XYZ file of C-alpha atoms in Angstrom:
656
model
C -24.181 -2.675 -5.650
C -27.757 -3.767 -5.181
C -29.307 -4.480 -1.838
C -32.892 -5.496 -1.325
C -35.792 -3.884 0.582
C -35.662 -2.040 3.866
C -34.637 -4.790 6.327
C -32.039 -6.319 4.056
C -30.652 -2.861 3.307
C -29.263 -2.823 6.863
C -26.469 -5.154 5.740
C -24.565 -6.028 2.599
C -26.031 -9.206 1.165
C -23.933 -12.034 -0.258
C -24.175 -12.737 -3.964
C -25.160 -16.286 -4.876
C -24.253 -16.127 -8.552
C -22.817 -13.578 -10.922
C -25.327 -12.137 -13.338
C -24.933 -13.509 -16.831
C -23.207 -10.784 -18.830
C -22.280 -11.038 -22.470
C -21.471 -8.235 -24.843
C -20.024 -7.484 -28.241
C -17.265 -4.941 -27.746
C -15.963 -2.290 -30.100
C -12.720 -0.526 -29.189
C -12.346 3.132 -30.047
C -9.869 5.997 -29.987
C -9.776 9.723 -30.779
C -6.822 11.831 -31.883
C -6.993 15.608 -31.616
C -5.820 18.832 -33.186
C -5.143 22.121 -31.388
C -6.869 25.300 -32.575
C -6.577 28.406 -30.401
C -5.208 26.068 -27.690
C -8.410 23.989 -27.626
C -8.452 20.326 -28.636
C -10.786 19.131 -31.384
C -11.127 15.589 -32.702
C -9.121 15.118 -35.895
C -9.350 11.348 -36.293
C -11.230 8.377 -34.851
C -10.831 4.627 -35.104
C -13.086 1.676 -34.278
C -11.981 -1.944 -34.055
C -14.337 -4.857 -33.460
C -15.726 -8.035 -34.978
C -14.790 -7.908 -38.659
C -14.089 -4.165 -38.620
C -10.937 -2.028 -38.682
C -12.169 1.464 -39.405
C -10.714 4.937 -39.154
C -11.702 8.346 -40.444
C -10.073 11.741 -40.146
C -10.734 15.355 -41.015
C -10.690 16.344 -44.646
C -7.889 18.640 -45.788
C -9.545 22.026 -45.441
C -8.992 25.616 -44.377
C -8.103 25.858 -40.684
C -11.042 28.131 -39.912
C -13.504 25.363 -40.791
C -11.857 22.609 -38.763
C -13.957 23.282 -35.644
C -17.202 22.617 -37.524
C -15.691 19.684 -39.382
C -14.612 18.176 -36.064
C -18.246 18.188 -34.882
C -19.234 16.508 -38.157
C -16.534 13.913 -37.500
C -18.029 13.172 -34.057
C -21.466 12.806 -35.642
C -19.996 10.436 -38.237
C -18.490 8.417 -35.387
C -21.866 8.225 -33.611
C -23.568 7.199 -36.835
C -21.063 4.415 -37.506
C -21.432 3.184 -33.912
C -25.194 2.968 -34.447
C -24.774 1.104 -37.734
C -22.404 -1.377 -36.095
C -24.853 -1.947 -33.253
C -27.740 -2.500 -35.682
C -25.628 -4.969 -37.675
C -24.945 -6.945 -34.483
C -28.628 -6.832 -33.522
C -29.578 -8.261 -36.930
C -27.548 -11.371 -36.018
C -27.901 -11.685 -32.236
C -29.732 -9.813 -29.504
C -26.925 -8.922 -27.107
C -25.417 -5.937 -25.340
C -23.118 -3.791 -27.478
C -20.427 -1.680 -25.798
C -18.118 0.994 -27.224
C -14.954 1.125 -25.159
C -12.239 3.776 -24.880
C -9.143 3.808 -22.669
C -9.274 6.931 -20.461
C -12.720 7.833 -21.828
C -13.562 9.439 -18.496
C -10.826 12.094 -18.697
C -10.497 12.618 -22.431
C -12.695 11.195 -25.191
C -16.007 11.734 -23.364
C -15.504 15.514 -23.398
C -15.644 15.704 -27.193
C -18.832 13.650 -27.424
C -20.556 15.669 -24.679
C -19.578 19.036 -26.122
C -20.538 18.163 -29.690
C -23.868 16.476 -28.942
C -24.935 19.270 -26.571
C -25.242 21.481 -29.671
C -27.725 19.184 -31.400
C -31.358 18.997 -30.303
C -32.036 15.366 -31.175
C -29.458 13.965 -28.727
C -29.677 13.335 -24.999
C -26.689 12.208 -22.935
C -26.970 10.335 -19.621
C -23.918 9.841 -17.422
C -23.146 7.762 -14.354
C -20.632 9.917 -12.491
C -19.055 10.352 -9.082
C -16.515 13.022 -8.139
C -16.110 13.974 -11.804
C -15.415 10.380 -12.817
C -17.564 9.310 -15.759
C -18.212 5.591 -15.354
C -20.681 5.220 -18.189
C -22.225 7.343 -20.909
C -25.455 6.540 -22.728
C -26.161 8.552 -25.859
C -29.823 8.667 -26.864
C -31.131 9.860 -30.210
C -34.842 10.499 -29.736
C -35.538 11.143 -33.412
C -33.808 8.095 -34.869
C -34.646 5.997 -31.806
C -31.272 4.535 -30.893
C -29.042 4.363 -27.820
C -25.292 3.795 -27.546
C -23.355 2.858 -24.427
C -19.774 4.035 -23.899
C -17.430 2.933 -21.109
C -13.870 3.458 -19.906
C -11.590 0.402 -19.859
C -9.074 2.323 -17.706
C -11.499 2.147 -14.766
C -11.227 -1.656 -14.915
C -7.602 -1.972 -16.023
C -5.864 1.073 -14.597
C -2.567 0.953 -16.447
C -1.360 2.975 -19.421
C -2.075 1.751 -22.933
C 1.676 1.329 -23.433
C 1.925 -0.907 -20.381
C -1.197 -2.810 -21.467
C 0.518 -3.529 -24.776
C 3.688 -4.735 -23.061
C 1.920 -7.014 -20.549
C -1.272 -8.188 -22.279
C -0.523 -8.055 -26.033
C 1.453 -10.420 -28.251
C 0.721 -8.830 -31.624
C 0.261 -5.093 -31.076
C 2.300 -2.545 -29.138
C 1.826 1.154 -28.526
C 3.485 3.257 -31.233
C 5.531 6.295 -30.234
C 3.792 9.403 -31.545
C 5.772 11.755 -33.792
C 5.500 15.000 -31.807
C 7.473 16.873 -34.468
C 4.330 16.873 -36.623
C 2.460 20.168 -36.887
C -0.983 18.576 -36.969
C -2.765 21.776 -38.007
C -0.511 22.035 -41.055
C -1.063 18.359 -41.818
C -4.734 19.071 -42.530
C -4.531 22.618 -43.902
C -1.584 21.987 -46.263
C -2.740 18.567 -47.465
C 0.213 16.575 -46.131
C -1.310 13.197 -46.937
C 1.649 11.066 -45.835
C 1.672 12.714 -42.406
C -2.123 12.384 -42.210
C -1.757 8.665 -42.889
C 0.724 8.455 -39.976
C -1.889 9.961 -37.638
C -4.585 7.591 -38.886
C -2.335 4.534 -38.440
C -1.374 5.713 -34.946
C -5.050 6.121 -34.035
C -6.002 2.726 -35.466
C -3.100 1.032 -33.703
C -4.267 2.401 -30.336
C -7.635 0.724 -30.875
C -5.910 -2.526 -31.886
C -3.713 -2.490 -28.764
C -6.770 -1.777 -26.629
C -8.780 -4.612 -28.178
C -6.047 -7.242 -27.861
C -5.036 -6.104 -24.376
C -8.495 -5.757 -22.896
C -9.823 -8.966 -24.444
C -6.829 -10.747 -22.880
C -7.733 -9.069 -19.555
C -11.332 -10.344 -19.838
C -10.148 -13.856 -20.719
C -7.648 -14.010 -17.825
C -10.187 -12.872 -15.217
C -12.738 -15.383 -16.491
C -10.167 -18.171 -16.216
C -8.906 -17.201 -12.752
C -12.038 -15.877 -11.041
C -14.921 -17.008 -13.293
C -16.448 -13.565 -13.768
C -16.741 -11.174 -16.697
C -15.167 -7.880 -15.537
C -17.559 -5.900 -17.751
C -20.277 -6.897 -15.308
C -18.940 -3.908 -13.313
C -17.990 -0.346 -14.218
C -14.814 -0.175 -12.132
C -12.184 -2.431 -10.593
C -13.150 -1.644 -6.953
C -16.742 -2.595 -7.795
C -15.531 -5.861 -9.343
C -13.352 -6.642 -6.306
C -16.319 -6.085 -3.965
C -18.527 -8.307 -6.113
C -15.946 -11.128 -5.954
C -15.736 -10.688 -2.165
C -19.527 -10.792 -1.707
C -19.880 -13.935 -3.786
C -16.955 -16.085 -2.718
C -15.596 -14.794 0.601
C -18.328 -12.976 2.547
C -19.639 -14.772 5.658
C -23.018 -13.109 6.140
C -24.054 -15.317 9.041
C -21.044 -14.605 11.273
C -19.671 -11.363 9.861
C -22.458 -9.266 8.356
C -21.300 -5.803 7.198
C -23.680 -2.997 8.055
C -24.790 -0.413 5.528
C -24.360 2.704 7.659
C -26.993 5.424 7.253
C -28.261 8.563 8.967
C -26.629 9.887 12.141
C -24.494 6.774 12.498
C -22.966 7.241 9.051
C -22.308 10.931 9.763
C -20.705 10.103 13.127
C -18.394 7.389 11.801
C -17.445 9.304 8.651
C -15.795 11.925 10.876
C -13.339 9.207 11.930
C -12.459 8.416 8.299
C -9.095 10.020 7.590
C -6.437 9.130 5.065
C -2.718 8.572 5.301
C -0.296 11.277 6.348
C 2.866 12.702 4.817
C 5.317 14.550 7.047
C 8.777 16.067 7.070
C 10.687 15.310 10.284
C 14.186 16.338 9.202
C 14.662 18.192 5.920
C 18.215 17.259 4.894
C 19.498 13.705 4.711
C 22.978 12.445 3.937
C 23.516 8.711 3.611
C 20.241 7.018 4.463
C 17.627 4.534 3.260
C 14.237 4.545 1.540
C 11.652 1.827 2.237
C 8.077 1.099 1.127
C 5.549 -1.101 2.899
C 4.385 -3.927 0.643
C 0.648 -3.652 -0.109
C -0.179 -1.800 3.104
C -3.974 -1.720 2.710
C -4.325 -5.367 1.625
C -2.072 -6.334 4.541
C -4.174 -4.595 7.207
C -7.359 -5.966 5.621
C -5.999 -9.487 5.949
C -4.382 -9.120 9.360
C -6.926 -7.371 11.593
C -10.492 -7.533 12.898
C -13.202 -5.327 11.418
C -16.586 -3.978 12.603
C -19.400 -6.445 11.906
C -23.040 -6.650 12.883
C -25.180 -3.648 13.748
C -23.460 -0.640 15.263
C -25.076 0.589 18.495
C -24.714 4.065 20.002
C -23.468 3.839 23.611
C -22.951 6.424 26.359
C -19.603 7.178 27.957
C -20.434 5.464 31.245
C -20.873 2.185 29.348
C -17.460 2.357 27.667
C -14.136 0.824 28.723
C -11.587 1.630 26.027
C -9.550 -1.508 26.721
C -12.480 -3.786 25.833
C -14.457 -1.550 23.482
C -14.523 -2.097 19.711
C -15.979 0.556 17.445
C -15.815 4.324 17.118
C -15.457 6.888 19.870
C -15.890 10.611 20.247
C -13.096 11.667 22.580
C -11.243 14.604 24.001
C -7.573 13.935 23.250
C -4.438 14.927 25.118
C -1.138 14.174 23.359
C 1.860 15.172 25.519
C 4.616 17.229 23.803
C 7.071 14.467 24.678
C 5.620 12.420 21.784
C 7.671 13.764 18.883
C 6.022 11.618 16.203
C 2.319 11.492 17.124
C -0.044 8.852 15.802
C -3.514 10.427 15.819
C -4.515 12.706 12.967
C -6.633 15.833 13.086
C -7.988 17.809 10.154
C -6.908 21.446 10.319
C -8.645 23.968 8.080
C -5.388 25.718 7.141
C -2.891 22.861 7.267
C -4.872 19.842 6.112
C -4.422 16.516 7.893
C -1.839 16.889 10.671
C -0.517 14.797 13.567
C -0.476 17.303 16.444
C 0.193 17.278 20.141
C -1.971 19.108 22.673
C -5.735 19.004 23.240
C -8.617 18.593 20.804
C -11.848 16.700 20.294
C -12.553 14.277 17.461
C -13.862 10.818 16.537
C -11.550 7.813 16.090
C -11.560 4.057 15.607
C -11.071 2.346 18.973
C -8.014 0.326 17.911
C -6.146 3.481 16.939
C -7.018 4.996 20.317
C -5.654 1.891 22.069
C -2.394 2.191 20.131
C -2.239 5.900 21.019
C -2.907 5.152 24.694
C 0.083 2.811 24.700
C 2.218 5.707 23.395
C 1.113 7.969 26.260
C -2.041 9.694 24.989
C -4.890 10.376 27.424
C -8.608 10.531 26.589
C -11.935 11.685 27.894
C -14.679 9.612 26.245
C -18.030 11.209 25.346
C -19.907 8.539 23.383
C -19.393 5.836 20.794
C -20.773 3.347 18.292
C -20.063 -0.228 19.338
C -19.565 -3.168 16.951
C -18.640 -6.803 17.133
C -15.267 -7.629 15.609
C -14.139 -10.281 13.152
C -11.515 -10.958 10.511
C -13.530 -10.715 7.314
C -10.965 -10.179 4.541
C -8.381 -12.840 5.318
C -9.848 -15.278 2.763
C -9.923 -13.000 -0.263
C -6.568 -11.285 0.364
C -4.806 -14.594 1.029
C -6.380 -16.090 -2.108
C -5.318 -13.182 -4.320
C -1.820 -13.142 -2.811
C -1.315 -16.906 -3.182
C -2.534 -16.795 -6.786
C -0.181 -13.874 -7.535
C 2.781 -15.905 -6.357
C 1.959 -18.572 -8.954
C 2.624 -16.177 -11.825
C 5.674 -14.219 -12.941
C 5.794 -10.551 -11.924
C 4.993 -9.089 -15.356
C 2.415 -11.667 -16.427
C -1.208 -10.625 -17.138
C -2.538 -12.738 -14.242
C -0.106 -11.284 -11.707
C -0.953 -7.742 -12.831
C -4.710 -8.402 -12.575
C -4.501 -9.939 -9.102
C -2.320 -7.101 -7.822
C -4.782 -4.508 -9.138
C -7.763 -6.366 -7.656
C -6.108 -6.796 -4.270
C -5.258 -3.094 -4.078
C -8.730 -2.079 -5.304
C -10.813 -3.940 -2.729
C -10.620 -1.078 -0.222
C -11.816 1.552 -2.706
C -15.602 1.374 -2.510
C -15.978 1.175 1.272
C -15.354 4.893 1.774
C -17.856 6.151 -0.799
C -20.344 8.766 0.317
C -23.977 7.596 0.529
C -25.158 9.458 -2.550
C -24.916 8.406 -6.157
C -25.414 11.463 -8.340
C -26.667 11.068 -11.882
C -25.678 13.511 -14.614
C -27.900 14.100 -17.607
C -27.561 16.497 -20.513
C -31.117 17.440 -21.415
C -33.324 20.120 -22.924
C -35.358 22.575 -20.851
C -38.510 20.423 -20.908
C -36.753 17.351 -19.540
C -34.912 19.499 -16.989
C -38.234 20.730 -15.582
C -39.398 17.121 -15.116
C -36.234 16.239 -13.216
C -36.448 19.358 -11.051
C -40.043 18.533 -10.098
C -39.135 15.086 -8.698
C -35.490 15.010 -7.566
C -33.008 17.065 -5.549
C -30.665 18.893 -7.931
C -27.023 19.212 -6.880
C -25.695 21.242 -9.788
C -26.697 22.609 -13.160
C -24.819 24.213 -16.025
C -25.953 25.524 -19.390
C -23.904 23.968 -22.204
C -24.696 25.190 -25.698
C -28.356 24.278 -26.337
C -28.639 21.893 -23.377
C -28.545 21.845 -19.577
C -26.126 19.634 -17.665
C -28.027 18.643 -14.539
C -26.572 16.641 -11.627
C -29.111 15.136 -9.230
C -29.722 12.332 -6.753
C -31.907 9.811 -8.504
C -34.051 9.217 -5.456
C -37.517 10.817 -5.708
C -38.236 13.357 -2.975
C -41.476 12.315 -1.260
C -42.447 15.921 -0.385
C -42.200 16.876 -4.055
C -44.278 13.849 -5.041
C -46.972 14.855 -2.550
C -47.237 18.302 -4.138
C -47.379 16.872 -7.654
C -50.208 14.538 -6.635
C -52.064 17.305 -4.777
C -52.191 19.472 -7.921
C -52.950 16.499 -10.212
C -49.621 16.816 -12.037
C -49.019 13.071 -11.762
C -51.428 10.158 -11.550
C -51.841 8.081 -8.408
C -50.200 5.167 -10.184
C -47.157 7.301 -11.082
C -47.049 8.594 -7.496
C -47.013 5.089 -6.031
C -44.298 3.924 -8.423
C -42.032 6.894 -7.645
C -42.659 6.701 -3.890
C -41.796 3.004 -3.901
C -38.569 3.868 -5.745
C -37.737 6.499 -3.120
C -38.364 4.277 -0.106
C -36.418 1.349 -1.527
C -33.446 3.262 -2.911
C -30.286 2.155 -1.137
C -26.600 2.934 -1.335
C -23.375 1.090 -0.589
C -22.283 2.812 2.667
C -20.117 0.646 4.980
C -17.996 3.626 6.044
C -17.012 1.801 9.262
C -14.903 -0.591 7.181
C -13.069 2.181 5.309
C -12.342 4.048 8.541
C -10.993 0.924 10.232
C -8.756 0.089 7.241
C -7.124 3.529 7.152
C -6.762 3.538 10.953
C -4.954 0.195 10.946
C -2.737 1.417 8.089
C -1.665 4.448 10.141
C -0.922 2.195 13.129
C 1.310 -0.078 11.031
C 3.115 2.825 9.349
C 3.634 4.539 12.710
C 5.385 1.431 14.054
C 8.205 2.064 11.578
C 8.179 5.853 11.990
C 8.521 5.680 15.766
C 11.451 3.245 15.849
C 13.623 4.699 18.639
C 16.728 3.091 17.152
C 16.393 5.037 13.911
C 16.108 8.621 12.698
C 13.142 9.379 10.404
C 13.446 12.176 7.860
C 10.286 11.875 5.773
C 7.255 9.622 5.623
C 4.309 9.139 3.303
C 1.252 6.895 3.666
C 3.287 3.719 3.093
C 6.929 4.782 2.866
C 9.739 6.179 5.007
C 13.196 7.695 4.571
C 15.463 6.918 7.526
C 19.068 7.194 8.673
C 19.814 3.539 9.385
C 18.836 0.282 7.661
C 15.737 -1.481 8.969
C 16.389 -4.879 10.542
C 16.244 -7.697 8.011
C 13.468 -9.463 9.935
C 11.094 -6.708 8.718
C 12.235 -6.906 5.102
C 10.720 -8.831 2.196
C 10.082 -8.065 -1.457
C 6.902 -10.167 -1.514
C 5.402 -10.563 1.996
C 2.413 -8.338 2.709
C 3.065 -5.651 5.315
C 6.836 -6.084 5.255
C 9.241 -3.352 4.205
C 10.802 -3.357 0.748
C 14.081 -1.526 0.236
C 13.710 1.060 -2.537
C 17.284 2.295 -2.468
C 20.233 3.650 -0.547
C 20.142 7.428 -0.402
C 23.265 9.509 -0.961
C 21.600 12.862 -0.272
C 18.020 14.157 -0.080
C 16.082 17.334 0.663
C 12.528 17.131 1.982
C 10.582 20.388 1.804
C 6.919 19.433 2.257
C 4.607 16.507 1.440
C 5.235 15.445 -2.171
C 8.028 18.019 -2.574
C 11.470 16.468 -2.301
C 14.630 15.551 -4.211
C 16.449 12.300 -3.552
C 19.834 11.305 -4.963
C 20.307 7.537 -4.697
C 23.543 5.698 -5.364
C 22.436 4.840 -8.903
C 19.492 7.138 -9.699
C 17.645 10.258 -8.594
C 13.994 11.034 -7.911
C 12.412 14.488 -7.771
C 8.835 15.126 -6.741
C 7.228 18.549 -6.793
C 3.453 18.352 -6.512
C 1.684 20.476 -9.101
C 4.704 20.965 -11.372
C 5.339 19.020 -14.564
C 7.912 16.258 -14.308
C 11.301 17.349 -15.587
C 10.904 21.057 -14.804
C 12.344 20.886 -11.291
C 16.001 20.106 -10.639
C 17.792 18.815 -7.569
C 19.277 22.301 -7.157
C 15.766 23.844 -7.270
C 14.667 21.701 -4.316
C 17.872 22.554 -2.470
C 17.129 26.254 -3.080
C 13.671 25.818 -1.557
C 15.328 24.256 1.475
C 17.571 27.330 1.736
C 14.470 29.526 1.852
C 14.368 30.742 -1.746
C 11.162 30.880 -3.780
C 11.012 29.254 -7.201
C 8.693 29.794 -10.148
C 7.931 27.321 -12.910
C 5.817 27.461 -16.037
C 3.657 24.374 -16.363
C 2.450 23.486 -19.829
C -0.777 21.577 -19.295
C -1.463 19.803 -22.573
C -4.856 18.452 -21.522
C -6.478 20.848 -19.054
C -10.122 19.882 -18.570
C -12.919 22.452 -18.286
C -15.876 20.740 -16.616
C -18.243 23.644 -17.238
C -17.814 23.810 -21.007
C -16.592 20.226 -21.477
C -13.578 21.262 -23.487
C -9.924 20.237 -23.187
C -7.327 22.907 -23.733
C -3.613 23.550 -23.694
C -2.718 25.956 -20.921
C 0.416 27.640 -19.658
C 0.310 27.987 -15.904
C 2.777 29.806 -13.680
C 3.448 27.911 -10.460
C 5.121 29.621 -7.498
C 6.684 27.278 -4.942
C 7.787 28.751 -1.659
C 8.684 25.585 0.197
C 6.215 26.482 2.913
C 5.669 23.620 5.355
C 2.802 23.990 7.831
C 2.065 20.495 9.103
C 4.785 20.659 11.788
C 6.778 23.455 13.418
C 10.144 24.102 11.769
C 13.161 24.041 14.096
C 16.251 26.086 13.166
C 19.825 25.695 14.404
C 22.076 28.704 13.775
C 19.609 29.922 11.173
C 19.474 26.587 9.321
C 16.316 24.451 9.202
C 17.315 21.159 10.830
C 14.184 19.431 12.136
C 10.479 19.768 12.992
C 8.162 19.312 15.969
C 4.415 18.557 16.108
C 1.989 21.472 16.037
C 0.493 22.069 19.471
C -3.294 22.405 19.525
C -5.619 23.662 22.208
C -8.986 23.142 20.528
C -11.677 21.722 22.749
C -15.057 22.407 21.157
């Protein structure tokens, strides 16, 4: 998200027009083979204008497959370059090579293979191990290729994409009975052809599905989604162009001490066990919780101002406050969250000190909390998202549930929140030789570095450090012109940092969820960020399958055991659901969860088919023993005659 010069960087600026973006897209896929439990590319496919191409490993001795796989990657890169040059001979336009789930799969094979070859350089745009874009540069043959991940814009499985967006192509079920190593070493040509067709079909599904996605968004919202690298970025861009009122509701780009202060108030949703064993109850979800609170409530606008405690009246204040909290033990389901080093995010009673959004403090005060205020950051308040959320919701209701347009609008509406909580640094990852690494080190702050084959993976903030520039100029290592250019880049570098919006959204979401959890006419057994399991049915006036913020009935529960957040087993009248965080689906039974409730420990062997190694950029198959004890630390367990029956809030006495 670009903002302009120092004054304008104080606030997000509206967008007058979308940048003109056109590209020729090629859709790609890799299939892999396992050797010594490490994945290697065995086949690739590319589909685009007038091309349906695939290529796989030759039938050779298994010991040579690793080297042949690298050759296959190089052949893929070469074909991509030829396709780009062919397009350039006809029209000068952007050429993109698109994979689905490139970030978590296909990119690893390109990075690992090209890191072994001197003539290649790889530049990545990454954040929190998400690869948004990869640019491959060949310095000897003078070409560049850009790769992107369609999943970051259309975050559904390829199978679901085929079902919703495709008329001609559908995802083929893979024949897992095939021994792929034997296919290539024993010259099983018919089986090899199956793999090649499967690989090609994935590219065909991706092309038809994603081109339909592009067409639908252009028709509904008049923007090419490939203008952005991710769906949250696209949603923000739509907001800034069509729905952002800069004059009356400017959103501040928080920086410095203010950003640090407010970020401490930014906490996510909570999951808690209140009673571990349910018989005959109900499960409900809140419809589109985050979009609902974005539409319904006021948000911080204008410039935030630090204020002292003697200037603050909580009842009229709007913003963020550092407070000493007292939550009386009589509140059995507290609202306010506190990060605990051992227990994670908890909702305690007792005393502690922290920073919160004012509206959450007001809701807590109504429940019986007491506060001592130290200082705050004050904002004006305004409803700023009502237009975009209402527009998306109204448009959704015009289309059938499983239509492409409905799916797109739902994804966009749920993605709008995503970018507001980003940290104010945008690291760049480059895979370079030693000479280029030294140049980067001389100018920028390096966050991480790893040696990979013949190259160095370096992660750094692409904002020149002025102190380093001064030294380079002092010793005549850069010219004055280079110094001025880099210094200008440093002073004008800005980031998208409206953390006050993200904090307010999550605070409002906790307030809304707590309203259902604290219903005195019901008994709550378990809650997650936007769902609850309770003893009695919720009144029909709160129920709707389509209205934002209303409860949707997920099922009537016959019996359930809740052990810890994301560890439970639920037997409905017509189905069952088992969740055990960290363990493969299907390994854990209802009886296993019941055994955890009874205090037994259970062990499971996870088979991780695609375990990623971010140091070596390899993907491997791994067997992993998981021990589950059923330990629950977020609240105090209460036992009756030796049986765990309920929980109470942890009591804190942490004033610091």
